[in-house]
Each structure stands twice: as structure tokens, then as C-alpha cells.
Amino acid sequence: MVNCPECDTEIDLPEDTIQNEILDCPTCGLELEVVSLDPAEVDLAPEEEEDWGE
Amino acid sequence: MKINLGILASRIRLEEKLLIKEARKRSNIDLRVVDPRKITWEESNLQELDVLLDREISQSRAYHVMELMSRTGVKLVNDFETVQLCGDKAFTSVKLKKHEIPTPDFRVAFDSESALKAVEDIGYPAVLKPVDGSWGRMVAKVGNRESAEATIEHKANLDSHYHSIFYVQEFVETGNKDIRAFVLGDEVVGAAYRESDHWITNAARGGESSPYPLTDELRDIVGATSRVFGGGALAVDLLESDRGLLINEINCSMEFKESMKAIDEDIPARLLDYTIGQAEASEEVAHNKCLV
């Protein structure tokens, strides 16, 4: 269980969550990054940068 | 034999998650997820890998890691030369033209005045793109001289020096859709339309996928493109025109989240098969050299 750093909503991380995975807060919709699995911790995901892409 | 597979990725999106889950299921893979934000060169021991698959979202980070890794002998997917070519639209277009692979007409200019001349040469409407951009970012369709002058002036005043290189492309009317084809080595594994309400059809901008058949024309042009660009794992974007299919752009760190809804192939599993196959082929070559 983690809390959204923006709106404090409690979020259950699925069992197959991966380090650095991106997820959306179900309440405020912000993109979060899983910065740690043990202990579970999320932070605001980095914002899109000009060199992002494929 | 176990393969030491590295996946270079700082941001784990659905594509990377599927690749990582697939790799963890396979007993012949030792997986290391390499977050380029957390490593320093040369203390990261990346040279111990057999193969590194580039899934890094930051093109600058990917470019430099792949360049440094190209000196280590570790097999890369894709090769650094391919990363260089696909990472710059001007290089891509020049390469396509040199090998007579059908592609929209284009010009490259290096200052505002010659950029305007390039647009007038191409004719209206024309498309101005950053040479290194992605996801349709900062792409502009200009319909007349006034909008071309304004767009060029704005670009010339942006901070990034890349915006002072002007890539101008013929606008091809496609009815707001294009085709994304996935090629692994010499095999075209699937293709899908991307369709949008906007002329920019990138999935990152809301383009939606539907099936596209693997026609002979598609296989031929995508296969030829793959050979010219050194093979590898590529997402090739094509436009349908009255001159037949045209290669628009080539992406060497393929995004497939949207397209896989319309393609009857397990793209992450196929990409992993290809990557491991490349590592095994590379090991075999090294082994055979030792025997000589």
C-alpha cells in the first residue's frame, strides 16, 4: 500500500509491480513512478522531456 | 547456455513491463534491468552482458549509452549505427533516397532564409519537423508562405539548437491515417493502421489501431528498408499515397502498446526471441573465431 504524494489516496500496488513502473493515481490521475518495491514507495513520475520518444 | 540480457529502461511502461515479465519466465535468460539514471560509466559492469536491448525513453541517454556500449563487444539491439540513422529524420531520409526506397520528398536547411526556400521548393502544404523529435512533438503543417514564415521564426528562436536545423517534408494526404509495420531482422511480423481525427496519427497523440494486411508491397518495402538500415528491431511508419507506399519514419526503440491491439502476434515475446537470437548468433561467431 502506498499513498499518492499529490492527493494522499491509498493505492494497492499489484503483486506483479515492477521497479520504476509508471501508474496513474486512480483519484487525481497524476502519473506516479514506483521508486521502491521494498518498502513500497511512489513519487511523481518525471514530466515528459523534449528528447523522449522512440 | 544462459544469456545475460540487459534491458535499458528508466521508465517502465506497458511495453517494458511485458518484456520484463516475459524475460523472467524464461529459464535461459539472466535479466538485468538497467536504469540509465542510476549508473555511471564505466562502473556499471555493462560489458558483462551478452546483449543489451534499448528501451530507454530518453533518446539522449539511449544514444550515449548505446554509443559507449558499441565499443565493448556486447551485442546491441539495435546496433549503434542503426540508432544514429533512425534517431535523425534527415539522416533517415537521405539514406532512404540514396537506396531509392520510396519516401516523401524532403529538404534539410540550416538557417531561416534557406528553410523558407526549402518549404517553397517542396510546395504547400509542407511539414516542418524537428530532426530528432518523436510523438509528433513540434511538428507543423504549413499551408502558405505566411504560416511558413511564422513557424520558421518561432523555431529559430527556440532554445534547443536542434530547432535551427530545419527538416521540411512533402505533406502526403492520407486521410489522417498511416501504417506502422514491425520488422525483426528480415521478417515483417505485423502491421497496423493508425488512425486519428488529426493529421498527426501518433499513438502518443491518440491515434488508434486497426489491422493492416501483410501485403507483398508492404513486405518488399519494409524488408528493403530493414536491410538498408542494418536489420534490427524496427517500427517502420508508412504512408499510403498515389505513388504506392512511402516510408515516412523509422523507429529503433519501437513502441507497440497501441498497435498490438490490432496485430495477431505476441510482439514482446517476438522481440525477446529476436534479441536472444542475436546474442546467440554473436556468441557463435565469437566461438568460431576462437576455433580458427
mmCIF file of C-alpha atoms in Angstrom:
data_model
loop_
_atom_site.group_PDB
_atom_site.id
_atom_site.type_symbol
_atom_site.label_atom_id
_atom_site.label_comp_id
_atom_site.label_asym_id
_atom_site.label_seq_id
_atom_site.Cartn_x
_atom_site.Cartn_y
_atom_site.Cartn_z
ATOM 1 C CA MET A 1 0.000 0.000 0.000
ATOM 2 C CA VAL A 2 1.309 3.451 -0.939
ATOM 3 C CA ASN A 3 -0.109 6.945 -0.819
ATOM 4 C CA CYS A 4 -0.299 9.307 -3.776
ATOM 5 C CA PRO A 5 2.134 12.148 -2.981
ATOM 6 C CA GLU A 6 -0.293 14.649 -4.504
ATOM 7 C CA CYS A 7 -3.759 13.725 -3.172
ATOM 8 C CA ASP A 8 -2.848 11.135 -0.491
ATOM 9 C CA THR A 9 -5.120 8.448 -1.966
ATOM 10 C CA GLU A 10 -4.176 4.958 -0.762
ATOM 11 C CA ILE A 11 -3.129 2.783 -3.689
ATOM 12 C CA ASP A 12 -2.709 -1.003 -3.614
ATOM 13 C CA LEU A 13 0.225 -1.999 -5.768
ATOM 14 C CA PRO A 14 -0.478 -5.187 -7.758
ATOM 15 C CA GLU A 15 1.718 -8.177 -6.950
ATOM 16 C CA ASP A 16 3.487 -8.029 -10.320
ATOM 17 C CA THR A 17 4.515 -4.377 -9.949
ATOM 18 C CA ILE A 18 7.996 -3.666 -11.303
ATOM 19 C CA GLN A 19 10.595 -1.174 -10.064
ATOM 20 C CA ASN A 20 10.253 2.139 -11.994
ATOM 21 C CA GLU A 21 6.814 1.174 -13.305
ATOM 22 C CA ILE A 22 4.515 4.040 -14.193
ATOM 23 C CA LEU A 23 0.966 4.057 -12.835
ATOM 24 C CA ASP A 24 -1.867 6.556 -12.684
ATOM 25 C CA CYS A 25 -3.341 7.681 -9.380
ATOM 26 C CA PRO A 26 -6.985 6.489 -9.521
ATOM 27 C CA THR A 27 -8.182 9.686 -7.843
ATOM 28 C CA CYS A 28 -6.199 12.645 -9.153
ATOM 29 C CA GLY A 29 -4.925 10.942 -12.336
ATOM 30 C CA LEU A 30 -1.314 12.009 -11.862
ATOM 31 C CA GLU A 31 1.384 9.741 -13.258
ATOM 32 C CA LEU A 32 3.386 8.095 -10.492
ATOM 33 C CA GLU A 33 6.639 6.171 -10.625
ATOM 34 C CA VAL A 34 7.282 3.208 -8.356
ATOM 35 C CA VAL A 35 10.641 4.257 -6.938
ATOM 36 C CA SER A 36 10.934 1.373 -4.468
ATOM 37 C CA LEU A 37 9.307 -2.025 -4.036
ATOM 38 C CA ASP A 38 10.546 -2.904 -0.578
ATOM 39 C CA PRO A 39 9.365 -0.779 1.087
ATOM 40 C CA ALA A 40 6.743 0.165 -1.471
ATOM 41 C CA GLU A 41 7.127 3.804 -2.391
ATOM 42 C CA VAL A 42 5.900 6.018 -5.241
ATOM 43 C CA ASP A 43 6.820 9.511 -6.347
ATOM 44 C CA LEU A 44 5.567 11.861 -9.031
ATOM 45 C CA ALA A 45 6.739 10.499 -12.393
ATOM 46 C CA PRO A 46 9.179 12.674 -14.335
ATOM 47 C CA GLU A 47 7.449 15.030 -16.756
ATOM 48 C CA GLU A 48 7.828 14.490 -20.500
ATOM 49 C CA GLU A 49 11.041 15.892 -21.878
ATOM 50 C CA GLU A 50 11.877 17.076 -25.358
ATOM 51 C CA ASP A 51 14.049 14.059 -26.179
ATOM 52 C CA TRP A 52 11.513 11.433 -25.127
ATOM 53 C CA GLY A 53 10.267 9.064 -27.751
ATOM 54 C CA GLU A 54 11.099 6.048 -29.813
ATOM 55 C CA MET B 1 23.628 -21.674 -22.046
ATOM 56 C CA LYS B 2 22.172 -18.730 -20.133
ATOM 57 C CA ILE B 3 22.065 -15.363 -21.848
ATOM 58 C CA ASN B 4 22.833 -12.264 -19.790
ATOM 59 C CA LEU B 5 20.186 -9.884 -21.081
ATOM 60 C CA GLY B 6 20.155 -6.195 -20.198
ATOM 61 C CA ILE B 7 17.079 -4.077 -20.808
ATOM 62 C CA LEU B 8 17.962 -0.376 -20.844
ATOM 63 C CA ALA B 9 14.957 1.490 -19.459
ATOM 64 C CA SER B 10 14.301 4.197 -16.907
ATOM 65 C CA ARG B 11 10.539 4.339 -17.367
ATOM 66 C CA ILE B 12 8.664 1.063 -17.166
ATOM 67 C CA ARG B 13 5.645 1.449 -19.417
ATOM 68 C CA LEU B 14 3.365 -1.392 -20.506
ATOM 69 C CA GLU B 15 5.830 -2.382 -23.260
ATOM 70 C CA GLU B 16 8.761 -2.711 -20.846
ATOM 71 C CA LYS B 17 6.626 -4.481 -18.251
ATOM 72 C CA LEU B 18 5.567 -7.104 -20.811
ATOM 73 C CA LEU B 19 9.173 -7.587 -21.922
ATOM 74 C CA ILE B 20 10.424 -7.928 -18.342
ATOM 75 C CA LYS B 21 7.656 -10.369 -17.374
ATOM 76 C CA GLU B 22 8.359 -12.451 -20.476
ATOM 77 C CA ALA B 23 12.113 -12.472 -19.804
ATOM 78 C CA ARG B 24 11.582 -13.538 -16.189
ATOM 79 C CA LYS B 25 9.520 -16.524 -17.367
ATOM 80 C CA ARG B 26 12.371 -17.882 -19.494
ATOM 81 C CA SER B 27 14.905 -20.138 -17.810
ATOM 82 C CA ASN B 28 17.621 -19.347 -20.375
ATOM 83 C CA ILE B 29 17.696 -15.630 -19.515
ATOM 84 C CA ASP B 30 19.506 -13.845 -16.704
ATOM 85 C CA LEU B 31 17.830 -10.442 -16.721
ATOM 86 C CA ARG B 32 19.267 -7.143 -15.583
ATOM 87 C CA VAL B 33 17.091 -4.043 -15.952
ATOM 88 C CA VAL B 34 19.486 -1.146 -16.432
ATOM 89 C CA ASP B 35 18.133 2.242 -15.365
ATOM 90 C CA PRO B 36 20.500 4.738 -17.011
ATOM 91 C CA ARG B 37 19.672 7.299 -14.314
ATOM 92 C CA LYS B 38 21.298 5.031 -11.750
ATOM 93 C CA ILE B 39 24.533 4.053 -13.463
ATOM 94 C CA THR B 40 27.870 5.678 -14.141
ATOM 95 C CA TRP B 41 30.196 4.710 -16.930
ATOM 96 C CA GLU B 42 32.373 2.544 -16.554
ATOM 97 C CA GLU B 43 31.480 1.350 -13.075
ATOM 98 C CA SER B 44 28.249 -0.310 -14.139
ATOM 99 C CA ASN B 45 29.777 -3.561 -15.491
ATOM 100 C CA LEU B 46 27.506 -3.482 -18.513
ATOM 101 C CA GLN B 47 30.265 -5.159 -20.511
ATOM 102 C CA GLU B 48 29.386 -8.391 -18.664
ATOM 103 C CA LEU B 49 26.091 -8.570 -20.549
ATOM 104 C CA ASP B 50 25.691 -10.726 -23.645
ATOM 105 C CA VAL B 51 23.095 -8.435 -25.167
ATOM 106 C CA LEU B 52 21.527 -5.069 -24.358
ATOM 107 C CA LEU B 53 18.028 -4.209 -25.571
ATOM 108 C CA ASP B 54 17.438 -0.462 -25.783
ATOM 109 C CA ARG B 55 14.065 0.544 -24.335
ATOM 110 C CA GLU B 56 15.175 3.910 -22.946
ATOM 111 C CA ILE B 57 12.623 6.682 -23.388
ATOM 112 C CA SER B 58 15.216 9.481 -23.331
ATOM 113 C CA GLN B 59 16.824 9.480 -26.747
ATOM 114 C CA SER B 60 19.859 11.424 -25.470
ATOM 115 C CA ARG B 61 20.553 8.869 -22.760
ATOM 116 C CA ALA B 62 19.944 5.950 -25.109
ATOM 117 C CA TYR B 63 22.189 7.462 -27.777
ATOM 118 C CA HIS B 64 25.126 7.857 -25.404
ATOM 119 C CA VAL B 65 24.768 4.522 -23.627
ATOM 120 C CA MET B 66 24.497 2.693 -26.955
ATOM 121 C CA GLU B 67 27.478 4.589 -28.362
ATOM 122 C CA LEU B 68 29.621 3.696 -25.331
ATOM 123 C CA MET B 69 28.366 0.116 -25.362
ATOM 124 C CA SER B 70 29.204 -0.239 -29.061
ATOM 125 C CA ARG B 71 32.879 -0.273 -28.024
ATOM 126 C CA THR B 72 32.502 -3.188 -25.598
ATOM 127 C CA GLY B 73 31.635 -6.101 -27.879
ATOM 128 C CA VAL B 74 28.248 -6.594 -26.191
ATOM 129 C CA LYS B 75 25.566 -7.279 -28.801
ATOM 130 C CA LEU B 76 23.173 -4.347 -29.050
ATOM 131 C CA VAL B 77 19.574 -4.274 -30.208
ATOM 132 C CA ASN B 78 19.793 -2.167 -32.150
ATOM 133 C CA ASP B 79 23.315 -1.568 -33.446
ATOM 134 C CA PHE B 80 24.539 1.946 -32.722
ATOM 135 C CA GLU B 81 24.708 2.801 -36.452
ATOM 136 C CA THR B 82 21.007 1.973 -36.717
ATOM 137 C CA VAL B 83 20.239 4.069 -33.635
ATOM 138 C CA GLN B 84 22.103 7.002 -35.209
ATOM 139 C CA LEU B 85 20.319 6.708 -38.529
ATOM 140 C CA CYS B 86 16.840 6.294 -37.092
ATOM 141 C CA GLY B 87 17.341 8.993 -34.465
ATOM 142 C CA ASP B 88 17.610 11.750 -37.040
ATOM 143 C CA LYS B 89 14.958 12.310 -39.696
ATOM 144 C CA ALA B 90 17.412 13.973 -42.051
ATOM 145 C CA PHE B 91 19.814 11.010 -41.889
ATOM 146 C CA THR B 92 16.903 8.609 -42.337
ATOM 147 C CA SER B 93 15.554 10.389 -45.414
ATOM 148 C CA VAL B 94 18.966 10.751 -47.048
ATOM 149 C CA LYS B 95 19.632 7.045 -46.550
ATOM 150 C CA LEU B 96 16.240 6.077 -47.988
ATOM 151 C CA LYS B 97 16.711 8.333 -51.008
ATOM 152 C CA LYS B 98 20.231 7.035 -51.660
ATOM 153 C CA HIS B 99 18.865 3.498 -51.813
ATOM 154 C CA GLU B 100 15.851 4.538 -53.914
ATOM 155 C CA ILE B 101 13.347 3.454 -51.293
ATOM 156 C CA PRO B 102 10.123 5.419 -51.846
ATOM 157 C CA THR B 103 9.758 8.216 -49.278
ATOM 158 C CA PRO B 104 8.131 11.656 -49.236
ATOM 159 C CA ASP B 105 10.151 14.437 -50.839
ATOM 160 C CA PHE B 106 12.203 16.387 -48.303
ATOM 161 C CA ARG B 107 14.740 19.165 -47.802
ATOM 162 C CA VAL B 108 17.138 19.945 -44.969
ATOM 163 C CA ALA B 109 18.057 23.581 -44.312
ATOM 164 C CA PHE B 110 20.349 25.214 -41.795
ATOM 165 C CA ASP B 111 19.020 28.741 -41.410
ATOM 166 C CA SER B 112 15.691 30.538 -41.564
ATOM 167 C CA GLU B 113 16.063 32.007 -45.025
ATOM 168 C CA SER B 114 17.037 28.732 -46.670
ATOM 169 C CA ALA B 115 14.322 26.958 -44.663
ATOM 170 C CA LEU B 116 11.697 29.201 -46.254
ATOM 171 C CA LYS B 117 13.181 28.484 -49.668
ATOM 172 C CA ALA B 118 13.047 24.751 -48.876
ATOM 173 C CA VAL B 119 9.367 24.997 -47.969
ATOM 174 C CA GLU B 120 8.615 26.881 -51.195
ATOM 175 C CA ASP B 121 10.544 24.237 -53.155
ATOM 176 C CA ILE B 122 8.506 21.439 -51.590
ATOM 177 C CA GLY B 123 5.256 23.332 -52.124
ATOM 178 C CA TYR B 124 2.249 23.875 -49.872
ATOM 179 C CA PRO B 125 1.175 22.300 -47.656
ATOM 180 C CA ALA B 126 4.553 21.276 -46.300
ATOM 181 C CA VAL B 127 5.509 19.721 -42.985
ATOM 182 C CA LEU B 128 8.223 21.090 -40.699
ATOM 183 C CA LYS B 129 9.663 18.615 -38.202
ATOM 184 C CA PRO B 130 12.493 18.661 -35.677
ATOM 185 C CA VAL B 131 15.197 16.291 -36.923
ATOM 186 C CA ASP B 132 15.252 14.405 -33.644
ATOM 187 C CA GLY B 133 11.661 14.644 -32.441
ATOM 188 C CA SER B 134 9.148 11.963 -31.595
ATOM 189 C CA TRP B 135 5.439 11.527 -30.876
ATOM 190 C CA GLY B 136 4.517 14.293 -33.332
ATOM 191 C CA ARG B 137 6.027 16.867 -30.979
ATOM 192 C CA MET B 138 6.708 20.285 -32.548
ATOM 193 C CA VAL B 139 5.569 19.064 -35.967
ATOM 194 C CA ALA B 140 3.803 21.731 -38.027
ATOM 195 C CA LYS B 141 1.871 21.665 -41.283
ATOM 196 C CA VAL B 142 2.222 24.985 -43.084
ATOM 197 C CA GLY B 143 -0.315 25.882 -45.736
ATOM 198 C CA ASN B 144 1.056 29.128 -47.104
ATOM 199 C CA ARG B 145 4.060 31.457 -47.059
ATOM 200 C CA GLU B 146 2.788 33.499 -44.094
ATOM 201 C CA SER B 147 2.395 30.462 -41.823
ATOM 202 C CA ALA B 148 5.756 29.096 -43.026
ATOM 203 C CA GLU B 149 7.492 32.370 -42.137
ATOM 204 C CA ALA B 150 5.862 32.448 -38.696
ATOM 205 C CA THR B 151 6.640 28.796 -37.916
ATOM 206 C CA ILE B 152 10.256 29.111 -39.042
ATOM 207 C CA GLU B 153 10.721 32.281 -36.990
ATOM 208 C CA HIS B 154 9.314 30.584 -33.892
ATOM 209 C CA LYS B 155 11.508 27.523 -34.389
ATOM 210 C CA ALA B 156 14.614 29.650 -34.921
ATOM 211 C CA ASN B 157 14.017 31.289 -31.553
ATOM 212 C CA LEU B 158 13.607 28.119 -29.532
ATOM 213 C CA ASP B 159 16.334 27.182 -27.078
ATOM 214 C CA SER B 160 17.331 23.779 -28.416
ATOM 215 C CA HIS B 161 19.934 24.029 -31.158
ATOM 216 C CA TYR B 162 18.166 21.156 -32.941
ATOM 217 C CA HIS B 163 15.376 23.533 -33.917
ATOM 218 C CA SER B 164 17.798 25.536 -36.034
ATOM 219 C CA ILE B 165 18.129 22.512 -38.312
ATOM 220 C CA PHE B 166 15.033 22.618 -40.498
ATOM 221 C CA TYR B 167 13.652 19.361 -41.831
ATOM 222 C CA VAL B 168 10.959 20.017 -44.422
ATOM 223 C CA GLN B 169 8.829 17.228 -45.818
ATOM 224 C CA GLU B 170 6.185 16.970 -48.508
ATOM 225 C CA PHE B 171 2.720 16.622 -46.979
ATOM 226 C CA VAL B 172 1.117 13.386 -48.161
ATOM 227 C CA GLU B 173 -2.673 13.309 -47.917
ATOM 228 C CA THR B 174 -3.607 10.013 -46.302
ATOM 229 C CA GLY B 175 -6.984 10.758 -44.714
ATOM 230 C CA ASN B 176 -5.484 11.045 -41.215
ATOM 231 C CA LYS B 177 -4.004 7.557 -41.122
ATOM 232 C CA ASP B 178 -0.683 5.840 -41.559
ATOM 233 C CA ILE B 179 0.678 2.313 -41.186
ATOM 234 C CA ARG B 180 3.057 1.002 -38.561
ATOM 235 C CA ALA B 181 4.930 -2.176 -39.510
ATOM 236 C CA PHE B 182 7.149 -4.156 -37.154
ATOM 237 C CA VAL B 183 10.233 -5.835 -38.555
ATOM 238 C CA LEU B 184 12.637 -8.111 -36.699
ATOM 239 C CA GLY B 185 15.728 -8.762 -38.790
ATOM 240 C CA ASP B 186 14.396 -9.740 -42.187
ATOM 241 C CA GLU B 187 10.901 -10.731 -41.020
ATOM 242 C CA VAL B 188 7.946 -8.370 -41.092
ATOM 243 C CA VAL B 189 5.967 -9.677 -38.127
ATOM 244 C CA GLY B 190 2.910 -7.455 -38.243
ATOM 245 C CA ALA B 191 1.381 -4.175 -39.309
ATOM 246 C CA ALA B 192 -1.478 -1.958 -38.268
ATOM 247 C CA TYR B 193 -3.176 1.218 -39.379
ATOM 248 C CA ARG B 194 -3.006 4.177 -37.013
ATOM 249 C CA GLU B 195 -5.941 6.496 -37.473
ATOM 250 C CA SER B 196 -6.802 9.786 -35.829
ATOM 251 C CA ASP B 197 -9.080 12.808 -36.052
ATOM 252 C CA HIS B 198 -5.885 14.797 -36.660
ATOM 253 C CA TRP B 199 -3.354 14.516 -39.480
ATOM 254 C CA ILE B 200 -0.775 13.621 -36.796
ATOM 255 C CA THR B 201 -1.556 9.975 -36.090
ATOM 256 C CA ASN B 202 0.998 9.032 -33.408
ATOM 257 C CA ALA B 203 -0.380 6.718 -30.744
ATOM 258 C CA ALA B 204 1.054 9.147 -28.177
ATOM 259 C CA ARG B 205 -1.370 11.710 -29.648
ATOM 260 C CA GLY B 206 -4.400 9.453 -29.575
ATOM 261 C CA GLY B 207 -4.041 7.523 -32.856
ATOM 262 C CA GLU B 208 -5.979 4.247 -32.746
ATOM 263 C CA SER B 209 -5.021 0.979 -34.411
ATOM 264 C CA SER B 210 -6.810 -1.380 -36.759
ATOM 265 C CA PRO B 211 -5.458 -4.381 -38.706
ATOM 266 C CA TYR B 212 -3.404 -3.925 -41.874
ATOM 267 C CA PRO B 213 -2.600 -6.968 -44.045
ATOM 268 C CA LEU B 214 0.969 -8.072 -44.720
ATOM 269 C CA THR B 215 0.823 -7.452 -48.461
ATOM 270 C CA ASP B 216 3.700 -8.189 -50.840
ATOM 271 C CA GLU B 217 4.186 -4.451 -51.353
ATOM 272 C CA LEU B 218 4.464 -3.885 -47.605
ATOM 273 C CA ARG B 219 6.854 -6.815 -47.092
ATOM 274 C CA ASP B 220 9.033 -5.677 -50.004
ATOM 275 C CA ILE B 221 9.415 -2.044 -48.977
ATOM 276 C CA VAL B 222 9.799 -2.751 -45.253
ATOM 277 C CA GLY B 223 12.219 -5.612 -45.938
ATOM 278 C CA ALA B 224 14.325 -3.378 -48.202
ATOM 279 C CA THR B 225 14.304 -0.657 -45.540
ATOM 280 C CA SER B 226 15.420 -3.067 -42.854
ATOM 281 C CA ARG B 227 18.335 -4.276 -44.992
ATOM 282 C CA VAL B 228 19.476 -0.728 -45.711
ATOM 283 C CA PHE B 229 19.283 0.242 -42.038
ATOM 284 C CA GLY B 230 21.302 -2.738 -40.851
ATOM 285 C CA GLY B 231 18.466 -5.003 -39.771
ATOM 286 C CA GLY B 232 17.418 -4.959 -36.164
ATOM 287 C CA ALA B 233 14.115 -4.475 -34.426
ATOM 288 C CA LEU B 234 12.356 -1.589 -36.121
ATOM 289 C CA ALA B 235 8.938 0.024 -36.211
ATOM 290 C CA VAL B 236 8.545 1.419 -39.695
ATOM 291 C CA ASP B 237 5.903 4.086 -40.332
ATOM 292 C CA LEU B 238 4.481 4.216 -43.843
ATOM 293 C CA LEU B 239 2.107 6.442 -45.775
ATOM 294 C CA GLU B 240 -0.310 5.290 -48.466
ATOM 295 C CA SER B 241 -0.034 7.555 -51.497
ATOM 296 C CA ASP B 242 -0.938 7.589 -55.183
ATOM 297 C CA ARG B 243 2.714 6.558 -55.759
ATOM 298 C CA GLY B 244 2.237 3.471 -53.567
ATOM 299 C CA LEU B 245 3.593 3.001 -50.052
ATOM 300 C CA LEU B 246 6.150 5.536 -48.825
ATOM 301 C CA ILE B 247 8.459 5.135 -45.836
ATOM 302 C CA ASN B 248 7.827 8.078 -43.522
ATOM 303 C CA GLU B 249 9.871 7.392 -40.388
ATOM 304 C CA ILE B 250 11.771 4.522 -38.773
ATOM 305 C CA ASN B 251 11.825 3.972 -35.021
ATOM 306 C CA CYS B 252 14.525 1.885 -33.410
ATOM 307 C CA SER B 253 13.050 1.687 -29.913
ATOM 308 C CA MET B 254 9.651 0.508 -31.047
ATOM 309 C CA GLU B 255 6.503 1.411 -29.152
ATOM 310 C CA PHE B 256 3.793 -1.196 -29.682
ATOM 311 C CA LYS B 257 1.235 -0.720 -26.904
ATOM 312 C CA GLU B 258 -1.437 0.603 -29.270
ATOM 313 C CA SER B 259 -0.529 -1.407 -32.403
ATOM 314 C CA MET B 260 -0.530 -4.773 -30.617
ATOM 315 C CA LYS B 261 -4.311 -4.440 -30.165
ATOM 316 C CA ALA B 262 -4.611 -4.930 -33.941
ATOM 317 C CA ILE B 263 -1.803 -7.424 -34.570
ATOM 318 C CA ASP B 264 -2.187 -11.138 -34.056
ATOM 319 C CA GLU B 265 1.362 -11.641 -32.782
ATOM 320 C CA ASP B 266 2.906 -11.532 -29.334
ATOM 321 C CA ILE B 267 5.220 -8.632 -30.112
ATOM 322 C CA PRO B 268 7.097 -8.536 -26.769
ATOM 323 C CA ALA B 269 7.749 -12.305 -26.985
ATOM 324 C CA ARG B 270 8.886 -11.971 -30.601
ATOM 325 C CA LEU B 271 11.134 -9.026 -29.737
ATOM 326 C CA LEU B 272 12.678 -11.039 -26.932
ATOM 327 C CA ASP B 273 13.150 -14.077 -29.241
ATOM 328 C CA TYR B 274 14.909 -11.828 -31.728
ATOM 329 C CA THR B 275 17.135 -10.235 -29.067
ATOM 330 C CA ILE B 276 18.186 -13.588 -27.612
ATOM 331 C CA GLY B 277 18.750 -14.937 -31.135
ATOM 332 C CA GLN B 278 21.078 -12.016 -31.826
ATOM 333 C CA ALA B 279 23.051 -12.755 -28.645
ATOM 334 C CA GLU B 280 23.328 -16.452 -29.511
ATOM 335 C CA ALA B 281 24.445 -15.702 -33.075
ATOM 336 C CA SER B 282 27.025 -13.281 -31.735
ATOM 337 C CA GLU B 283 28.330 -15.897 -29.242
ATOM 338 C CA GLU B 284 28.537 -18.455 -32.046
ATOM 339 C CA VAL B 285 30.580 -16.101 -34.235
ATOM 340 C CA ALA B 286 32.956 -15.416 -31.320
ATOM 341 C CA HIS B 287 33.257 -19.139 -30.612
ATOM 342 C CA ASN B 288 34.003 -19.959 -34.250
ATOM 343 C CA LYS B 289 36.691 -17.247 -34.340
ATOM 344 C CA CYS B 290 38.371 -18.902 -31.344
ATOM 345 C CA LEU B 291 38.450 -22.226 -33.178
ATOM 346 C CA VAL B 292 40.212 -20.782 -36.238
#
